mmCIF file of C-alpha atoms in Angstrom:
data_model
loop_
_atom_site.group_PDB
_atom_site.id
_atom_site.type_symbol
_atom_site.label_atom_id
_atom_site.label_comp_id
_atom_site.label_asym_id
_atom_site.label_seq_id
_atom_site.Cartn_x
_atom_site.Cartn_y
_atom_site.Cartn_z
ATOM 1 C CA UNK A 242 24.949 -149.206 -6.589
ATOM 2 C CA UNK A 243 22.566 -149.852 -9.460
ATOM 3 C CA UNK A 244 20.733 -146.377 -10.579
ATOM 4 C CA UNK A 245 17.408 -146.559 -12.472
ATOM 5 C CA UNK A 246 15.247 -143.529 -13.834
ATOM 6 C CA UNK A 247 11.462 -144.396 -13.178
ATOM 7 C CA UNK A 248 9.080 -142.565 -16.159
ATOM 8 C CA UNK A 249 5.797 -143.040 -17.246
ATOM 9 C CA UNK A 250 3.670 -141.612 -20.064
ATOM 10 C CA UNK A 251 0.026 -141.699 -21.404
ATOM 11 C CA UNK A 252 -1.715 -140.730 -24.092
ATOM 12 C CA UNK A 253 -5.499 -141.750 -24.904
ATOM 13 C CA UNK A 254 -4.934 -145.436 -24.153
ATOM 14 C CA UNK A 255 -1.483 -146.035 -24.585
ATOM 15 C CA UNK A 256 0.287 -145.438 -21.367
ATOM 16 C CA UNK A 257 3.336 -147.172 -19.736
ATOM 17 C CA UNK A 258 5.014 -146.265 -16.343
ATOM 18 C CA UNK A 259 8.514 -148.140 -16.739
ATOM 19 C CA UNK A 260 12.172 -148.332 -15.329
ATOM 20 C CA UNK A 261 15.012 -147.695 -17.499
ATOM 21 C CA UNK A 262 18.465 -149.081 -16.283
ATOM 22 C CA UNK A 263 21.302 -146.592 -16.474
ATOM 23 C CA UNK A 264 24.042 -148.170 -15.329
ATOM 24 C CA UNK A 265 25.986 -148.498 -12.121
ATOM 25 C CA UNK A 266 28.130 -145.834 -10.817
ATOM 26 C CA UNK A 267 30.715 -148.488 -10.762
ATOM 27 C CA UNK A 268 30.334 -149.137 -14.605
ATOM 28 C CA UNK A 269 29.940 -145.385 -15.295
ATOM 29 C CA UNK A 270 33.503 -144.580 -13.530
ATOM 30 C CA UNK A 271 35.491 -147.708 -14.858
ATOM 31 C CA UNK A 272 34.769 -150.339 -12.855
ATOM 32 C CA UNK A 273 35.000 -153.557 -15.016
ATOM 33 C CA UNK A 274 31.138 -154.908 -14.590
ATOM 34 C CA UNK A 275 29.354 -157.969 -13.182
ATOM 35 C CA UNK A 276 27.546 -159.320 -16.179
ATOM 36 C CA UNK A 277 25.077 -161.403 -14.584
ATOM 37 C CA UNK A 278 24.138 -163.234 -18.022
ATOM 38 C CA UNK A 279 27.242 -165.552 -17.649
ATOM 39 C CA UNK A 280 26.571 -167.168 -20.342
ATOM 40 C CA UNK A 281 25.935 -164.735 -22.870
ATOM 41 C CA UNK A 282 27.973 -163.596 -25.645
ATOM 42 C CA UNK A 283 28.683 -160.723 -23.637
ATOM 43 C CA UNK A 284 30.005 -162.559 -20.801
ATOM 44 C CA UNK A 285 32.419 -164.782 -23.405
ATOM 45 C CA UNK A 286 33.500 -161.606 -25.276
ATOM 46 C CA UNK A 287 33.457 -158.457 -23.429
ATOM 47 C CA UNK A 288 37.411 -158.854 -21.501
ATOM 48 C CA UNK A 289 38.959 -156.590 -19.002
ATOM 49 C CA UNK A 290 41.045 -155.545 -21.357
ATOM 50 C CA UNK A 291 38.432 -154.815 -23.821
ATOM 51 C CA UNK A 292 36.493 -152.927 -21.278
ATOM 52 C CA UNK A 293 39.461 -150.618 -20.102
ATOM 53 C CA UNK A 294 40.296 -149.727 -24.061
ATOM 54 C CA UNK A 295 36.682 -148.896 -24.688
ATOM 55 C CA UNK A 296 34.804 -148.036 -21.596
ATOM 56 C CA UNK A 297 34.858 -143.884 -21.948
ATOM 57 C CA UNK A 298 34.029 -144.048 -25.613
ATOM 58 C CA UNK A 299 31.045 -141.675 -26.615
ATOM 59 C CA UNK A 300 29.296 -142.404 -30.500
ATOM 60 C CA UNK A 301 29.242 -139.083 -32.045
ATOM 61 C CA UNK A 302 25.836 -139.861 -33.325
ATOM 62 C CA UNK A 303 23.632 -140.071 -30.672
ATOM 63 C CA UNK A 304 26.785 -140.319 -27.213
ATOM 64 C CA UNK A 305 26.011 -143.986 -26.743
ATOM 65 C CA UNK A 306 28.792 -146.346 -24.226
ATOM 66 C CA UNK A 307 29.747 -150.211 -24.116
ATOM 67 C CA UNK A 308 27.995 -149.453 -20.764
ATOM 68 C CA UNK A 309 24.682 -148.795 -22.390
ATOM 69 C CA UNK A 310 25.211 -151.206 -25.243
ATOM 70 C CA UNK A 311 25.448 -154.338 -22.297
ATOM 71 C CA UNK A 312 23.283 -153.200 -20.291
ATOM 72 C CA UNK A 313 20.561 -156.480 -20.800
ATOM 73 C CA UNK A 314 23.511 -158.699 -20.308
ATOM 74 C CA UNK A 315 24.715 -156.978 -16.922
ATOM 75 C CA UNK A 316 21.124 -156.886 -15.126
ATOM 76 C CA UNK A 317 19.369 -159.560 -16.400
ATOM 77 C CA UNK A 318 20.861 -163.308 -15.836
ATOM 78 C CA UNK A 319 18.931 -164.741 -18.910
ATOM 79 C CA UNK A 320 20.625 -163.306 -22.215
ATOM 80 C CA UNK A 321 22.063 -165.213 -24.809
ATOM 81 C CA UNK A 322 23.586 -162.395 -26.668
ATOM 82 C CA UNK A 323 23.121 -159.269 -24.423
ATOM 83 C CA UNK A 324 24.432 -156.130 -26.411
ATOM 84 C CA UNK A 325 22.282 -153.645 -28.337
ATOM 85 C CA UNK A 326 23.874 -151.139 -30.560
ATOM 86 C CA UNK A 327 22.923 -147.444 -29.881
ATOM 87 C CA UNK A 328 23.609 -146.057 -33.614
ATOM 88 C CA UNK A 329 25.514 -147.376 -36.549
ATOM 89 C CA UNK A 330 28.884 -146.276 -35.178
ATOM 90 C CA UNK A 331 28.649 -148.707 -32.256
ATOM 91 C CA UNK A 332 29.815 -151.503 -34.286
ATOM 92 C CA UNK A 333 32.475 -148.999 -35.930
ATOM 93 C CA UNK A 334 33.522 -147.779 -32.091
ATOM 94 C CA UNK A 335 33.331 -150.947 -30.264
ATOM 95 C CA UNK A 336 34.256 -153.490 -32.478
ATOM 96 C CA UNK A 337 36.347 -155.170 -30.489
ATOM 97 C CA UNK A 338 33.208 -156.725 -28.508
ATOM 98 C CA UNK A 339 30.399 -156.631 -31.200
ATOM 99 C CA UNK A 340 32.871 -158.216 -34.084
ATOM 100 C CA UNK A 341 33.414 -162.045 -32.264
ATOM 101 C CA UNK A 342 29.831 -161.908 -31.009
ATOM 102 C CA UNK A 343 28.711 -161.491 -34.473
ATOM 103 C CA UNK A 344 31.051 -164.108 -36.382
ATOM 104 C CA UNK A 345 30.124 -166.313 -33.037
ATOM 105 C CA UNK A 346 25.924 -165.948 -33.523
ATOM 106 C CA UNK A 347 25.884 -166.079 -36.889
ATOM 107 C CA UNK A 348 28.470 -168.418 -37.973
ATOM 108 C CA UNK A 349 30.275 -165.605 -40.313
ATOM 109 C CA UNK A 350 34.014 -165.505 -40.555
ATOM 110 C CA UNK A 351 36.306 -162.281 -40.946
ATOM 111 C CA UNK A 352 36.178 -162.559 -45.283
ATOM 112 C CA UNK A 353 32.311 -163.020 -45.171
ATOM 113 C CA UNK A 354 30.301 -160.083 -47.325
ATOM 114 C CA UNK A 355 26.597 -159.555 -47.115
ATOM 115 C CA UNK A 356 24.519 -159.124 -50.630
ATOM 116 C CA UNK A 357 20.830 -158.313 -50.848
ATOM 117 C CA UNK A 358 18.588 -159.421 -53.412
ATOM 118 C CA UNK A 359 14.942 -158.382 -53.361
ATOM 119 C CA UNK A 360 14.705 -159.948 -57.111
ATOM 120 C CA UNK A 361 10.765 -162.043 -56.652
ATOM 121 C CA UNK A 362 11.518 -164.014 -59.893
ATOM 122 C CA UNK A 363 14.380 -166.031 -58.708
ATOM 123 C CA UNK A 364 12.234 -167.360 -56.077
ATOM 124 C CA UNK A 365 11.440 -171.469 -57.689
ATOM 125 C CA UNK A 366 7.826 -172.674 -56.858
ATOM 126 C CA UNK A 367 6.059 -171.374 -53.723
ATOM 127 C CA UNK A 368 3.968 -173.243 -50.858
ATOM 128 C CA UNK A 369 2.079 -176.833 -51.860
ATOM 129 C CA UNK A 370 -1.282 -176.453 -52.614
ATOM 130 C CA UNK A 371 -3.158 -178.399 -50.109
ATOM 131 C CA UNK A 372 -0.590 -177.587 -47.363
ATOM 132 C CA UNK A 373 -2.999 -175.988 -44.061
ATOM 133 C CA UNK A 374 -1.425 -172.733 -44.503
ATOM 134 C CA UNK A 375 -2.893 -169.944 -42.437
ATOM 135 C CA UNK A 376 -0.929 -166.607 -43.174
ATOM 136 C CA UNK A 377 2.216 -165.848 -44.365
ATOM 137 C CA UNK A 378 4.291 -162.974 -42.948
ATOM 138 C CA UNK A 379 7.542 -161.343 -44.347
ATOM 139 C CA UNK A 380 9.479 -158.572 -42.136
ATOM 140 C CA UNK A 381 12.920 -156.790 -42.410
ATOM 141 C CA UNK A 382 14.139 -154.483 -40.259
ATOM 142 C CA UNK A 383 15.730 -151.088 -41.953
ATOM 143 C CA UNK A 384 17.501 -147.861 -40.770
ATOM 144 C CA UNK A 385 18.292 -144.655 -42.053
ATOM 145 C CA UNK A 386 21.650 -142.366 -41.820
ATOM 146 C CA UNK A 387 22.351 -140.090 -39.643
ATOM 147 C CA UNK A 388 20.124 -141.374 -37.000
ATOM 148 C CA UNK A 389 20.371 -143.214 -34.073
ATOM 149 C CA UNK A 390 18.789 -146.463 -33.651
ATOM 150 C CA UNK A 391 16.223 -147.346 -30.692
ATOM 151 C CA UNK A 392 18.356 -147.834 -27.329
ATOM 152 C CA UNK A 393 20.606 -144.738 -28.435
ATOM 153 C CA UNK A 394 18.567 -142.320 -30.842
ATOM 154 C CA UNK A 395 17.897 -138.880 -29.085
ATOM 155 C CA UNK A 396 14.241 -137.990 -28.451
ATOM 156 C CA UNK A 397 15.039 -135.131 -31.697
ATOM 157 C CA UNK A 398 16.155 -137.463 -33.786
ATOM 158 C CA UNK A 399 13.338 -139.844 -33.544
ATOM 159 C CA UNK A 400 11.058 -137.144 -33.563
ATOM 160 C CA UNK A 401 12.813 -135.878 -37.106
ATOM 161 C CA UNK A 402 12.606 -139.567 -38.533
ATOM 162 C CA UNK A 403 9.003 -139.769 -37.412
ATOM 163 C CA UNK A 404 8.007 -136.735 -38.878
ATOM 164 C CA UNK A 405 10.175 -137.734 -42.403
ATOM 165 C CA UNK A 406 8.638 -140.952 -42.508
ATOM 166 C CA UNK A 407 5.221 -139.922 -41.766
ATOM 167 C CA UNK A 408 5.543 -137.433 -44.587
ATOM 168 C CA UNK A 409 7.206 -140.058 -46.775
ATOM 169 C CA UNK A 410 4.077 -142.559 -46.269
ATOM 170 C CA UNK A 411 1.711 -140.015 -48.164
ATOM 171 C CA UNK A 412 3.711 -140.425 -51.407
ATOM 172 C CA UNK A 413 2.451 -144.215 -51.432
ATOM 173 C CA UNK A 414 -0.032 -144.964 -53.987
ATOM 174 C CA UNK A 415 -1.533 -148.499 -55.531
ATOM 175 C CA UNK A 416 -1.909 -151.129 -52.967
ATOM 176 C CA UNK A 417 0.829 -149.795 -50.623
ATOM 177 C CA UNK A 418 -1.188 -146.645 -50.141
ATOM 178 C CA UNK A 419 -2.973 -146.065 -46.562
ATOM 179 C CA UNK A 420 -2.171 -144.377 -43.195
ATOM 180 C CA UNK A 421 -0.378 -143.531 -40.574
ATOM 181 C CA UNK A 422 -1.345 -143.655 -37.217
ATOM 182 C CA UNK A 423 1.132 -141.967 -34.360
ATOM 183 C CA UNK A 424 0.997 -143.464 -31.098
ATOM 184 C CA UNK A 425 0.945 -140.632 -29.066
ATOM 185 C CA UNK A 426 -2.579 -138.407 -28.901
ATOM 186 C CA UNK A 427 -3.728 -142.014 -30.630
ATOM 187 C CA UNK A 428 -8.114 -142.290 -30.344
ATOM 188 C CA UNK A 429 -9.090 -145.270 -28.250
ATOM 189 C CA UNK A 430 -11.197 -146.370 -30.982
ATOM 190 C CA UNK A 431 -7.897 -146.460 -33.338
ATOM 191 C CA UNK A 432 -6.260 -147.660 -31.004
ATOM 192 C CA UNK A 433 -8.404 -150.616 -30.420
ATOM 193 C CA UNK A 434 -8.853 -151.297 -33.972
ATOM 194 C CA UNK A 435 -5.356 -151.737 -33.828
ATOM 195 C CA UNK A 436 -5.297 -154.208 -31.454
ATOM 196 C CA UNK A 437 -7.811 -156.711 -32.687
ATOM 197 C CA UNK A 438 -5.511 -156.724 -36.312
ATOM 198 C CA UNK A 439 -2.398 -157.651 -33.827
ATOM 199 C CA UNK A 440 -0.838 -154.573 -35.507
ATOM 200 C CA UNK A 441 -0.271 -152.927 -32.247
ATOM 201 C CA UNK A 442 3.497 -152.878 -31.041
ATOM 202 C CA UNK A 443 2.919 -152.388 -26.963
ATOM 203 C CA UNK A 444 5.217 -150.934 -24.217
ATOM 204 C CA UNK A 445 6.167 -152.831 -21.109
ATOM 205 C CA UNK A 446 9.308 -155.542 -22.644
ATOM 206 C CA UNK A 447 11.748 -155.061 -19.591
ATOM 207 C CA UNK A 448 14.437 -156.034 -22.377
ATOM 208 C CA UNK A 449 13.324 -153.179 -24.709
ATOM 209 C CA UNK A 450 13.164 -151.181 -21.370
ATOM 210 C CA UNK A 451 17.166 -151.610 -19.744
ATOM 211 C CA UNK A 452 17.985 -151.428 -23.513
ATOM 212 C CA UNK A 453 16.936 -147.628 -23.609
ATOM 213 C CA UNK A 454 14.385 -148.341 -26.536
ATOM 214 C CA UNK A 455 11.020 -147.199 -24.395
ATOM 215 C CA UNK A 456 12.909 -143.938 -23.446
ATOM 216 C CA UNK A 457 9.840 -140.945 -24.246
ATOM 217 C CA UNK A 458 7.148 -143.659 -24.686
ATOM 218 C CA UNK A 459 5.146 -143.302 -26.697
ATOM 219 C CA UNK A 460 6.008 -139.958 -28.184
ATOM 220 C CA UNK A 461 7.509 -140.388 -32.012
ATOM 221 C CA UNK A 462 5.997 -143.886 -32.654
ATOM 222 C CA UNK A 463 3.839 -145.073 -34.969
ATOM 223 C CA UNK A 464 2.407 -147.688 -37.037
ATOM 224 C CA UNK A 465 1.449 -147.684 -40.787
ATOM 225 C CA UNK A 466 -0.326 -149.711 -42.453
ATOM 226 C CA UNK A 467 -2.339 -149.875 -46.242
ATOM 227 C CA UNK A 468 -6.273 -149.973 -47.068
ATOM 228 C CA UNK A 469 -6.401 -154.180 -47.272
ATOM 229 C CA UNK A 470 -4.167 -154.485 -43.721
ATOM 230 C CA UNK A 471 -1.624 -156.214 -46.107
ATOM 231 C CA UNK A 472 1.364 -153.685 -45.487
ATOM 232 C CA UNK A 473 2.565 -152.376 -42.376
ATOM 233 C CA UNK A 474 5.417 -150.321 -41.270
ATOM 234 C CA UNK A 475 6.305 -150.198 -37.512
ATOM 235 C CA UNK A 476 8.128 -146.669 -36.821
ATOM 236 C CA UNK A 477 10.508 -146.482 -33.418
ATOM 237 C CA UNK A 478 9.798 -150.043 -32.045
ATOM 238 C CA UNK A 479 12.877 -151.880 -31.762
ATOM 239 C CA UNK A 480 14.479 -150.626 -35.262
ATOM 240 C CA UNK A 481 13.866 -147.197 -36.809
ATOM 241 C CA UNK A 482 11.196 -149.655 -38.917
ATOM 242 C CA UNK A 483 10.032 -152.878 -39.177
ATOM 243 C CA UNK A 484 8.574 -152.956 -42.678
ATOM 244 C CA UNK A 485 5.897 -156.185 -43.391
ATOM 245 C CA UNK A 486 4.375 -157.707 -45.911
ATOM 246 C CA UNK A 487 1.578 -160.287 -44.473
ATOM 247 C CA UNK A 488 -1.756 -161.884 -45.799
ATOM 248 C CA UNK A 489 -4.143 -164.971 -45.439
ATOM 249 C CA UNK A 490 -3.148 -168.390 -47.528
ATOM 250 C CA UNK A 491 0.102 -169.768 -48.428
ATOM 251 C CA UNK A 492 1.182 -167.632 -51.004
ATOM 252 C CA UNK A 493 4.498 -166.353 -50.191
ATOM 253 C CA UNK A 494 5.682 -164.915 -53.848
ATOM 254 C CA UNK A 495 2.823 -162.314 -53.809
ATOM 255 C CA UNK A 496 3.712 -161.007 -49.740
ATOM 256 C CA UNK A 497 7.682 -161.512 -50.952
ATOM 257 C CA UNK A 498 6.792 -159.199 -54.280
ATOM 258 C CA UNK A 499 4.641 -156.757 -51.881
ATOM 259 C CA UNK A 500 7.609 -156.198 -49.406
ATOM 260 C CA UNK A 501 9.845 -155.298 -52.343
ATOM 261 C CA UNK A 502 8.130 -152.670 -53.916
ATOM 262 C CA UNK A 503 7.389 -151.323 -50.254
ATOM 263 C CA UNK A 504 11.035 -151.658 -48.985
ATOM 264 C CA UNK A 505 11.813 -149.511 -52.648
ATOM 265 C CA UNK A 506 8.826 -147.025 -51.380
ATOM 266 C CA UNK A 507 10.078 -145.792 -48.071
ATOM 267 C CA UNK A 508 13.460 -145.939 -49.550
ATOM 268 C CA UNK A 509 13.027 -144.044 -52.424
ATOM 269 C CA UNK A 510 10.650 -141.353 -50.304
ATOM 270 C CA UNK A 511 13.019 -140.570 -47.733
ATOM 271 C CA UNK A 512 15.949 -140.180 -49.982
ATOM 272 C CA UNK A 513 13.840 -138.049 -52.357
ATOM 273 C CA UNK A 514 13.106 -135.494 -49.502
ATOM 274 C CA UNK A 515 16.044 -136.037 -46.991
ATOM 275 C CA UNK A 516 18.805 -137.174 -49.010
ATOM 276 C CA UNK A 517 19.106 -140.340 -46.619
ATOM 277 C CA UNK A 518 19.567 -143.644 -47.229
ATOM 278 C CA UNK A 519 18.991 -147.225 -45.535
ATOM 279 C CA UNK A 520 22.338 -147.781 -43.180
ATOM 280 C CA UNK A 521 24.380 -150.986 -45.016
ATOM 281 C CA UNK A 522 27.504 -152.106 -44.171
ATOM 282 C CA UNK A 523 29.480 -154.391 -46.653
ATOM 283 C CA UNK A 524 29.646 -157.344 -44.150
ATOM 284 C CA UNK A 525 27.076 -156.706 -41.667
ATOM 285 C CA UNK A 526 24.490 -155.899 -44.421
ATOM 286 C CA UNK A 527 21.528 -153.784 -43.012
ATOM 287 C CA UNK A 528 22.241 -152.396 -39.531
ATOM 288 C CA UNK A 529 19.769 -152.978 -37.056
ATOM 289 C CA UNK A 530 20.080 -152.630 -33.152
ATOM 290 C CA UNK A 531 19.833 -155.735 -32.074
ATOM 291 C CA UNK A 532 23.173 -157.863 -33.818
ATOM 292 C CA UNK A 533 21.144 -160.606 -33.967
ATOM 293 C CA UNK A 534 19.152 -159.249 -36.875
ATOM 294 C CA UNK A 535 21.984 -158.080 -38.903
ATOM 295 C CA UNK A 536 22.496 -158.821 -42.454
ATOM 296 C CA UNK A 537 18.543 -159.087 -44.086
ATOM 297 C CA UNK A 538 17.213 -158.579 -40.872
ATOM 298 C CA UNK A 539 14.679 -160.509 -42.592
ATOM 299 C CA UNK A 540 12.021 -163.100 -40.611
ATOM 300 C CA UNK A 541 9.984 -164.866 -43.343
ATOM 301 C CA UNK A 542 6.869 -167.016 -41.805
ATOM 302 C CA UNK A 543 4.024 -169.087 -42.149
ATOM 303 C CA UNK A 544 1.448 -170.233 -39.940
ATOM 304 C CA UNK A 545 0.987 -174.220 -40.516
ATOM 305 C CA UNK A 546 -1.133 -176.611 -38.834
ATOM 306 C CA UNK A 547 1.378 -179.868 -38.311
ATOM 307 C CA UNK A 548 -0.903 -182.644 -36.383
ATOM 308 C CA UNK A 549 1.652 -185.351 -37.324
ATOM 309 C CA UNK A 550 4.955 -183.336 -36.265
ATOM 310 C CA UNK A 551 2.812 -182.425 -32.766
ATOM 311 C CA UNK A 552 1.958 -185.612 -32.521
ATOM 312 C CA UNK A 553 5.399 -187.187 -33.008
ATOM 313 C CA UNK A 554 7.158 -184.580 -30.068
ATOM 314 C CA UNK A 555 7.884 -181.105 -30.312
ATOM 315 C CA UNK A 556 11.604 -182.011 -29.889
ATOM 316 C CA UNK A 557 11.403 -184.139 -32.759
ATOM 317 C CA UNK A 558 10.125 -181.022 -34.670
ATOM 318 C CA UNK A 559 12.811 -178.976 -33.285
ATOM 319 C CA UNK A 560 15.465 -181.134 -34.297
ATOM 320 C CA UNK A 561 14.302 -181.462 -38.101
ATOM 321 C CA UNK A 562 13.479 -177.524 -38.851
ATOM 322 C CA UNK A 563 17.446 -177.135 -37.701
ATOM 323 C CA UNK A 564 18.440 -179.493 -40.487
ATOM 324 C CA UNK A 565 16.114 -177.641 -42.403
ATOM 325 C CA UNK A 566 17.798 -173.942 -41.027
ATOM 326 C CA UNK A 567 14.334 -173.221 -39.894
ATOM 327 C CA UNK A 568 12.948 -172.005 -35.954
ATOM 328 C CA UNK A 569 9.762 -173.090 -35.285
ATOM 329 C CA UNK A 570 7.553 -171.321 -32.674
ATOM 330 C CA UNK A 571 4.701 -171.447 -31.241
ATOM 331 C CA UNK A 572 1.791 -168.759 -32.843
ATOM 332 C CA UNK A 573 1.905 -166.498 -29.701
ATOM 333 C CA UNK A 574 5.621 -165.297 -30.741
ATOM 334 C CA UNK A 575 9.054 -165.973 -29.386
ATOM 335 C CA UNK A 576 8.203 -166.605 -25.901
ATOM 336 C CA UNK A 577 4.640 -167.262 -25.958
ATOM 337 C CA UNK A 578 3.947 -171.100 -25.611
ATOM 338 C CA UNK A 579 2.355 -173.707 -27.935
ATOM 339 C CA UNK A 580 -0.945 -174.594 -27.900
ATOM 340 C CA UNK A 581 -2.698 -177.175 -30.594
ATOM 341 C CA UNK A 582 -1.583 -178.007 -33.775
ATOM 342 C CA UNK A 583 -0.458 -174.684 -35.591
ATOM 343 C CA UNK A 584 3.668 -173.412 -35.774
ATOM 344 C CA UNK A 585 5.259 -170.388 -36.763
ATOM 345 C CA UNK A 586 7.850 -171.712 -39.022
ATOM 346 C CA UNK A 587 10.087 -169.216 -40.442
ATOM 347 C CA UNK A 588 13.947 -168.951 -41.598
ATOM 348 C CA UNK A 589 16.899 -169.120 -39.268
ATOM 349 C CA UNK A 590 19.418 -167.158 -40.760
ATOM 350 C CA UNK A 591 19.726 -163.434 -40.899
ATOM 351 C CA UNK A 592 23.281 -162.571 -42.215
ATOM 352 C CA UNK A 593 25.848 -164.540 -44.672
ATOM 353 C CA UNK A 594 22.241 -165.360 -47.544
ATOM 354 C CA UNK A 595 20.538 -162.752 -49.324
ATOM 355 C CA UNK A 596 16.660 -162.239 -49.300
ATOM 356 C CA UNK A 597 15.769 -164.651 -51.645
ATOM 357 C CA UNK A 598 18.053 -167.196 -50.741
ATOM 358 C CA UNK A 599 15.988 -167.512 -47.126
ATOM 359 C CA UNK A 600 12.522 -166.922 -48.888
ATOM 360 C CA UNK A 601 13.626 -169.871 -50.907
ATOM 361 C CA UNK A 602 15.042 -172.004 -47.696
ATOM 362 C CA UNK A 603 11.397 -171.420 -45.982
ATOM 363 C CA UNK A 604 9.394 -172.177 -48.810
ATOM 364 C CA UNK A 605 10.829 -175.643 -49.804
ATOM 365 C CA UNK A 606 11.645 -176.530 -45.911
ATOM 366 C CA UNK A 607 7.883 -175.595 -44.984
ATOM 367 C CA UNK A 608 6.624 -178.031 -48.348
ATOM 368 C CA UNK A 609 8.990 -180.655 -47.133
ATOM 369 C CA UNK A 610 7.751 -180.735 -43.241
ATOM 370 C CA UNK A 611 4.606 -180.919 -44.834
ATOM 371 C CA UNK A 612 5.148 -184.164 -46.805
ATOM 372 C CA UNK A 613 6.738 -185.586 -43.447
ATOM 373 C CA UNK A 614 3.576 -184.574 -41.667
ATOM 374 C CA UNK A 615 1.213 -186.586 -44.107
ATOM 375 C CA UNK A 616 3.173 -189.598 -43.573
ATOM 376 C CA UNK A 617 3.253 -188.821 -39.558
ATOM 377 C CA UNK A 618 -0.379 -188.539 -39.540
ATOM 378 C CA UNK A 619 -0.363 -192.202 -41.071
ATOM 379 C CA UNK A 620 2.251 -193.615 -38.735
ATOM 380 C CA UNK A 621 0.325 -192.255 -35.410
ATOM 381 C CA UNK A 622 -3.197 -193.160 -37.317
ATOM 382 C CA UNK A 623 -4.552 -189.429 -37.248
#
């Protein structure tokens, strides 16, 4: 028997009545589970001998279980990966399922070693001019010791790491400087404000949901962001933060250079007045929730109208970013749609390259699908 807990919360426009899965009494006790995703990494990796050896396991951080960490994979049949990690120590404490899943997704072996480099003047050249550029957006994900992160963090703890971020945004001066705006008690005129920039993060993902990341919505969430709208920080969404650097145009050395010095900023202010610093692991690099994101945690973007690539077959497009190691989407997000001539083009990789490395990879594959789309638009006469 499946057993869900049904909450809801609301506060001045932001409200959400949702159902968070908590296991089966089956998976609780022992039982060795159904995972309906069957075939998810999950389902490939997660034995019954794995599941004996590590199925009463508690994570002294925050008490999290393998039962918790698959949950998305066991009630939902459509997960490719299908575990979430419920504090740093679930990749120490279950290992034996997250390690193959992660060599498997990201196409690491057992001697790989993750390096960061933030360093803006490495990066060669930047977008063509003349390329129909709309925005450019740079994100990384980044957590902080002795916290949990989203599907296991304790309502304390992200109330704690709320309140120390909140008090490390007011240190922020030049550009990065602005405000911080907490979900909870949030004005409906803020709140709307917030909405027509697309800055709002919004409850209701049943993935984020079964996961355990909506537990106490929206209370100890929060989004950041400076005067010009150019830097935001997310705070409790899917990672501790998602810190991003965005703006109009194609130049992607000045939102690269902005993330920097604001990735330094919230690093720099919580250690200064908490001691703590970002989570890092020597081979998984920057420890995020989802394993998918590990390593940079870094998506770098552009909006780009493509008439010749739509025109020659979104498969076709497909096909070439992958030689490329891009992903192309569609501009409503991961599971949005296409519509018209304008992609989300961004870098594939998360773990295994550093930073600039995958800035690099997304500038010079984005100028090269442009090229290709010039001479498209001549083949198909546009």
């Amino acid at each position: 028997m499946q057993r869900w807990m049904k909450m809801g919360a609301t506060a001045a426009g932001v409200g959400v009545v949702g159902l968070w899965y908590m296991g089966t009494a089956e998976e609780k006790g022992g039982a060795y589970p159904t995972v309906r995703s069957k075939h998810s990494l999950v389902a490939k990796h997660l034995t019954k001998a794995k599941w004996e050896k590590l199925k009463d396991i508690k994570t002294k951080t925050s008490g999290f279980t393998l039962s918790q960490a698959i949950a998305c994979a066991v009630q939902f049949d459509n997960q490719h990966c299908g575990i979430y990690a419920g504090d740093f120590d679930s990749y120490m404490d279950f290992a034996d399922v997250f390690d193959p899943i992660i060599r498997e997704y990201h196409g690491i072996d057992e001697n790989t070693r993750h390096s960061s480099d933030m360093d803006v003047s490495k990066i060669r050249g930047n977008i063509k001019p003349g390329a129909p550029v709309k925005s450019v957006r740079i994100r990384v994900g980044r957590s902080f010791e002795g916290f949990g992160l989203s599907p296991g963090i304790t309502r304390q703890q992200r109330l704690d790491l709320e309140k120390l971020l909140a008090s490390a945004f007011t240190k922020f001066s030049g550009d990065l400087k602005g405000n911080y705006y907490p979900l909870l008690g949030m004005a409906e005129s803020v709140r709307q404000q917030l909405v027509d920039d697309h800055f709002l993060f919004m409850s209701g993902d049943p993935n984020l949901q079964v996961a355990g990341m909506e537990r106490d919505w929206p209370e100890g969430r929060g989004i950041f962001h400076n005067k010009d709208k150019t830097f935001l920080v997310w705070v409790n969404e899917e990672d501790q933060t998602r810190i991003i650097s965005m703006q109009k145009g194609g130049d992607v050395k000045a939102v690269f250079e902005r993330l920097a010095r604001g990735i330094k900023a919230v690093q720099q202010s919580v250690k200064a007045e908490s001691g703590k610093d970002f989570q890092f692991h020597p081979k998984f690099g920057y420890i995020h929730s989802c394993p998918t994101n590990l390593g940079t945690g870094m998506r770098a973007s552009v909006h780009i109208d493509l008439p010749g690539w739509t025109k020659e077959g979104l498969p076709a497009l497909k096909k070439r970013c992958e030689e490329l190691a891009l992903q192309p989407r569609g501009t409503r997000g991961e599971s949005g749609g296409q519509t018209g001539i304008t992609y989300d083009i961004s870098n594939k990789h998360r773990l295994g390259y550093s930073e600039v490395q995958l800035v690099q990879c997304m500038i010079d594959g984005v100028n090269t699908l442009y090229e290709e789309d010039l001479k498209l638009q001549k083949k198909h006469n546009l």
